[in-house]
CSV table of C-alpha atoms in Angstrom, one decimal:
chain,number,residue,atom,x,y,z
A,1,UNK,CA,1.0,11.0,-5.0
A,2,UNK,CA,1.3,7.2,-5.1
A,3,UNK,CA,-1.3,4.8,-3.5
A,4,UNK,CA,-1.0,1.5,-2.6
A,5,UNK,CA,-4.0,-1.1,-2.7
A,6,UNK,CA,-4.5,-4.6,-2.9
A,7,UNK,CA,-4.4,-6.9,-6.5
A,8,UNK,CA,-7.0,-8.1,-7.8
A,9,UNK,CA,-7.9,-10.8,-10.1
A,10,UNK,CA,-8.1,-8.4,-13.1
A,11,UNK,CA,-3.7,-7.5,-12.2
A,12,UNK,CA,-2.5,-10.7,-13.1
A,13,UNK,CA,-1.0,-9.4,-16.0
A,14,UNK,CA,0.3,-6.4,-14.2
A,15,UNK,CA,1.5,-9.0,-11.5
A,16,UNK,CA,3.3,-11.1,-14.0
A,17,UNK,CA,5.0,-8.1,-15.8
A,18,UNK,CA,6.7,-7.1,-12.6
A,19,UNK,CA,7.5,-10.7,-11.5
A,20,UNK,CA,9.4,-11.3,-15.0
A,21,UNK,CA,10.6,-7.5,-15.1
A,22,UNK,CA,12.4,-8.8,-10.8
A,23,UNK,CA,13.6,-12.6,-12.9
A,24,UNK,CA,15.6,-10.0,-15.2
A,25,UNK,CA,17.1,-7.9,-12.9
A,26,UNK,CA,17.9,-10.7,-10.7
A,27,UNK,CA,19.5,-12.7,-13.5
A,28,UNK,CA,16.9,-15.5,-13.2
A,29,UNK,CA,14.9,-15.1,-16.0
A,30,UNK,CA,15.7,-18.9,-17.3
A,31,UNK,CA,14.3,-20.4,-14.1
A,32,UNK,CA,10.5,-17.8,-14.3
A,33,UNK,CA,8.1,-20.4,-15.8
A,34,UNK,CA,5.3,-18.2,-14.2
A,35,UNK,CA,2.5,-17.3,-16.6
A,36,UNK,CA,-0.9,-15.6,-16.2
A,37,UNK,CA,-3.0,-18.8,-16.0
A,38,UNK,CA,-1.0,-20.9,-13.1
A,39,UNK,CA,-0.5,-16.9,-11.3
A,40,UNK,CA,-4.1,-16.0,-11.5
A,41,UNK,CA,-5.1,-19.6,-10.0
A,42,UNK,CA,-2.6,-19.3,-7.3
A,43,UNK,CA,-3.6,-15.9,-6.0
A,44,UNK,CA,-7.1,-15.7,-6.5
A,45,UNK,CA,-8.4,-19.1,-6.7
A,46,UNK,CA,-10.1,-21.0,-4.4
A,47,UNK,CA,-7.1,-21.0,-2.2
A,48,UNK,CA,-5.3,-17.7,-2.4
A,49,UNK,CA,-1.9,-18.8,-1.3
A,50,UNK,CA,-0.5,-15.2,-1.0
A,51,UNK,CA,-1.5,-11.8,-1.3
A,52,UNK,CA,-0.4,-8.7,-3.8
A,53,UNK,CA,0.0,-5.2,-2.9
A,54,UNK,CA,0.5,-2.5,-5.6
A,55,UNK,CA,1.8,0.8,-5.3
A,56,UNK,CA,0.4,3.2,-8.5
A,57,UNK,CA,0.8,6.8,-9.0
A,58,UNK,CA,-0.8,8.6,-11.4
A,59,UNK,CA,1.1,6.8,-14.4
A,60,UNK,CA,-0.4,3.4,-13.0
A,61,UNK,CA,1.3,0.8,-11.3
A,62,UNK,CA,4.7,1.3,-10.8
A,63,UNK,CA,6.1,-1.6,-8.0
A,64,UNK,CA,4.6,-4.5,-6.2
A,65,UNK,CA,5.2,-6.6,-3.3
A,66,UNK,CA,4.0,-10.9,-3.3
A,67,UNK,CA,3.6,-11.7,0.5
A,68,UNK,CA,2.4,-14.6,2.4
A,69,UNK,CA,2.2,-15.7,6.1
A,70,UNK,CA,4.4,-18.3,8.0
A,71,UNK,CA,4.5,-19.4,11.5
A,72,UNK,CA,7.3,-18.8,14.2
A,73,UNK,CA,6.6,-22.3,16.5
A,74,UNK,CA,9.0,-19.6,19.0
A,75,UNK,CA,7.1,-17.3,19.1
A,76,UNK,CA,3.6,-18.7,18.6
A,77,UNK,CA,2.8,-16.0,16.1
A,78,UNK,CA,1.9,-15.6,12.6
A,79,UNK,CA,4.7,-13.9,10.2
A,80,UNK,CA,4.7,-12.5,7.3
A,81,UNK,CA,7.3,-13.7,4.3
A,82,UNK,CA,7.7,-10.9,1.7
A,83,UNK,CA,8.9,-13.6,-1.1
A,84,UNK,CA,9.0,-10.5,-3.8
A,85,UNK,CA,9.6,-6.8,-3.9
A,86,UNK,CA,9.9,-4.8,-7.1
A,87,UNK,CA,9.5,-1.5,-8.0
A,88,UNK,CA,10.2,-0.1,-11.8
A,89,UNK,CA,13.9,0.9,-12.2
A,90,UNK,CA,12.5,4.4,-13.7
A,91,UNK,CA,10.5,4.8,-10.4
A,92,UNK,CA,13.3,4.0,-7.6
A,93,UNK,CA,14.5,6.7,-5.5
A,94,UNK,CA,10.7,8.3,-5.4
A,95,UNK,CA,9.9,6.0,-1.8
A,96,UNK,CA,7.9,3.5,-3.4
A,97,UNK,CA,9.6,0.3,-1.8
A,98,UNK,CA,9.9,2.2,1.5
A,99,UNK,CA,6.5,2.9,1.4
A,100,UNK,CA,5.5,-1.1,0.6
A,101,UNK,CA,7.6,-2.2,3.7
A,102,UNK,CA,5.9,0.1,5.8
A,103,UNK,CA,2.7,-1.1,4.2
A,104,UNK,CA,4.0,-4.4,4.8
A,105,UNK,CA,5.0,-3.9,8.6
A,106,UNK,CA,1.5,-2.3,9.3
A,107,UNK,CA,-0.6,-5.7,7.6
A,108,UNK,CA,1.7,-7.9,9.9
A,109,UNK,CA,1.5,-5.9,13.3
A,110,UNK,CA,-3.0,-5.4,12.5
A,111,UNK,CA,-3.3,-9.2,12.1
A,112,UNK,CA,-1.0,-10.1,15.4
A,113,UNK,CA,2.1,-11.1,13.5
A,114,UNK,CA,5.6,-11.4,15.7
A,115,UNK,CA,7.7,-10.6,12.3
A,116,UNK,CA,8.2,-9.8,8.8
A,117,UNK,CA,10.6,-11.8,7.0
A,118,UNK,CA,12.1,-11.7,3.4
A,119,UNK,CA,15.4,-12.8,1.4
A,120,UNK,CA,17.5,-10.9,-1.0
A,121,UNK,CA,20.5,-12.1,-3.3
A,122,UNK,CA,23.7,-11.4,-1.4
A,123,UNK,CA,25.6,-9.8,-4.9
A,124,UNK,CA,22.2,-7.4,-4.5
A,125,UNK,CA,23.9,-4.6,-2.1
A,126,UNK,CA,21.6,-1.6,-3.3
A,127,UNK,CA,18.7,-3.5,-2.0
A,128,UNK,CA,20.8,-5.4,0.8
A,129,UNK,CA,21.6,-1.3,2.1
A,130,UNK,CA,18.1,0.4,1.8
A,131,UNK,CA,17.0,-3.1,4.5
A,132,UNK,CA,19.4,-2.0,6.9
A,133,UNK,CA,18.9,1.6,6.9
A,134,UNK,CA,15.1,0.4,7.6
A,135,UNK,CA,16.5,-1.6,10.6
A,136,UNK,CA,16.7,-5.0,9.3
A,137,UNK,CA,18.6,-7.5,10.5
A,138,UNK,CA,20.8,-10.0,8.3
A,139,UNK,CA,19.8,-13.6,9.6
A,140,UNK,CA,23.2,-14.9,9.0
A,141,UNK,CA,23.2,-17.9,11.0
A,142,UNK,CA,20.5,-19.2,8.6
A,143,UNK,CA,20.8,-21.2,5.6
A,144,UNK,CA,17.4,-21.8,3.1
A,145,UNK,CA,17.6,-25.2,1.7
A,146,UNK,CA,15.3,-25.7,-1.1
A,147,UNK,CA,14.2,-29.2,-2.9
A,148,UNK,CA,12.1,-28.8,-6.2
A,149,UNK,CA,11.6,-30.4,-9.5
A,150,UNK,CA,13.3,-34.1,-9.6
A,151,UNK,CA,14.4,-34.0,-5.9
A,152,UNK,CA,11.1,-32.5,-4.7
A,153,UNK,CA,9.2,-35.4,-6.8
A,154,UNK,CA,11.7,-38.4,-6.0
A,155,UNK,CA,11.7,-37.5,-2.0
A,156,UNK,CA,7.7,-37.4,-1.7
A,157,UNK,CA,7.8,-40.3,-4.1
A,158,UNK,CA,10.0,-42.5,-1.5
């Protein structure tokens, strides 16, 4: 039976091999600069900026899910923004995911949040299929811009 649990300090490298293990199957691998140093500090430093669930079974950790909260200004509310979900390829099919986003949806309604948000790839149609059967809705009205590196730098630089 698998169990779910918060990370710890001492899963960083656990955190880091799924995180590069998602880059690959999302075809990003060229843009994941993340490494063990910069993810430990970021998730449990002095100022945790998101949180890390795990899902193990008795082979050890087999998926993960990176989450953080947000704020709807509509609804007054916390949310919470699943920016990664990953279980092992060998391991799909067993519930594992399913069993993270109920995890997931249980966190956000015990600390008062009006939603749970995440993206996915829109090529990604085996992940974009098991959302809807969980009742999500596409939010197709929405576009994410993004800045980073040069643009990120040059616009707070202005």
């Amino acid at each position: 039976m698998a169990e779910i649990r918060f990370a710890d300090e001492r899963d960083t490298e656990t955190i880091l091999r799924f995180i590069r293990a998602l880059a690959e199957y999302e075809k990003l691998s060229d843009v994941c600069v993340a490494d063990a140093e910069s993810l430990r500090g970021s998730l449990f430093g002095i100022r945790p900026y998101a949180e890390v669930l795990l899902i193990e079974d008795a082979n050890g950790p087999q998926g993960f899910a990176l989450f953080f909260h947000n704020f709807s200004t509509f609804l007054a509310k916390p949310g919470l923004y699943l920016e990664d979900l990953f279980v092992d390829p060998a391991q799909r099919g067993k519930g594992y995911g399913k069993a993270l986003l109920k995890r997931l949806a249980e966190i956000a309604v015990e600390r008062g949040c009006g939603r749970l948000e995440w993206s996915v790839l829109d090529w990604n149609k085996p992940s974009i299929d098991f959302y809807l059967s969980l009742g999500a809705k596409p939010m197709d009205e929405w576009t994410i811009y993004r800045l980073e590196g040069d643009s990120l730098t040059g616009l707070a630089r202005s």
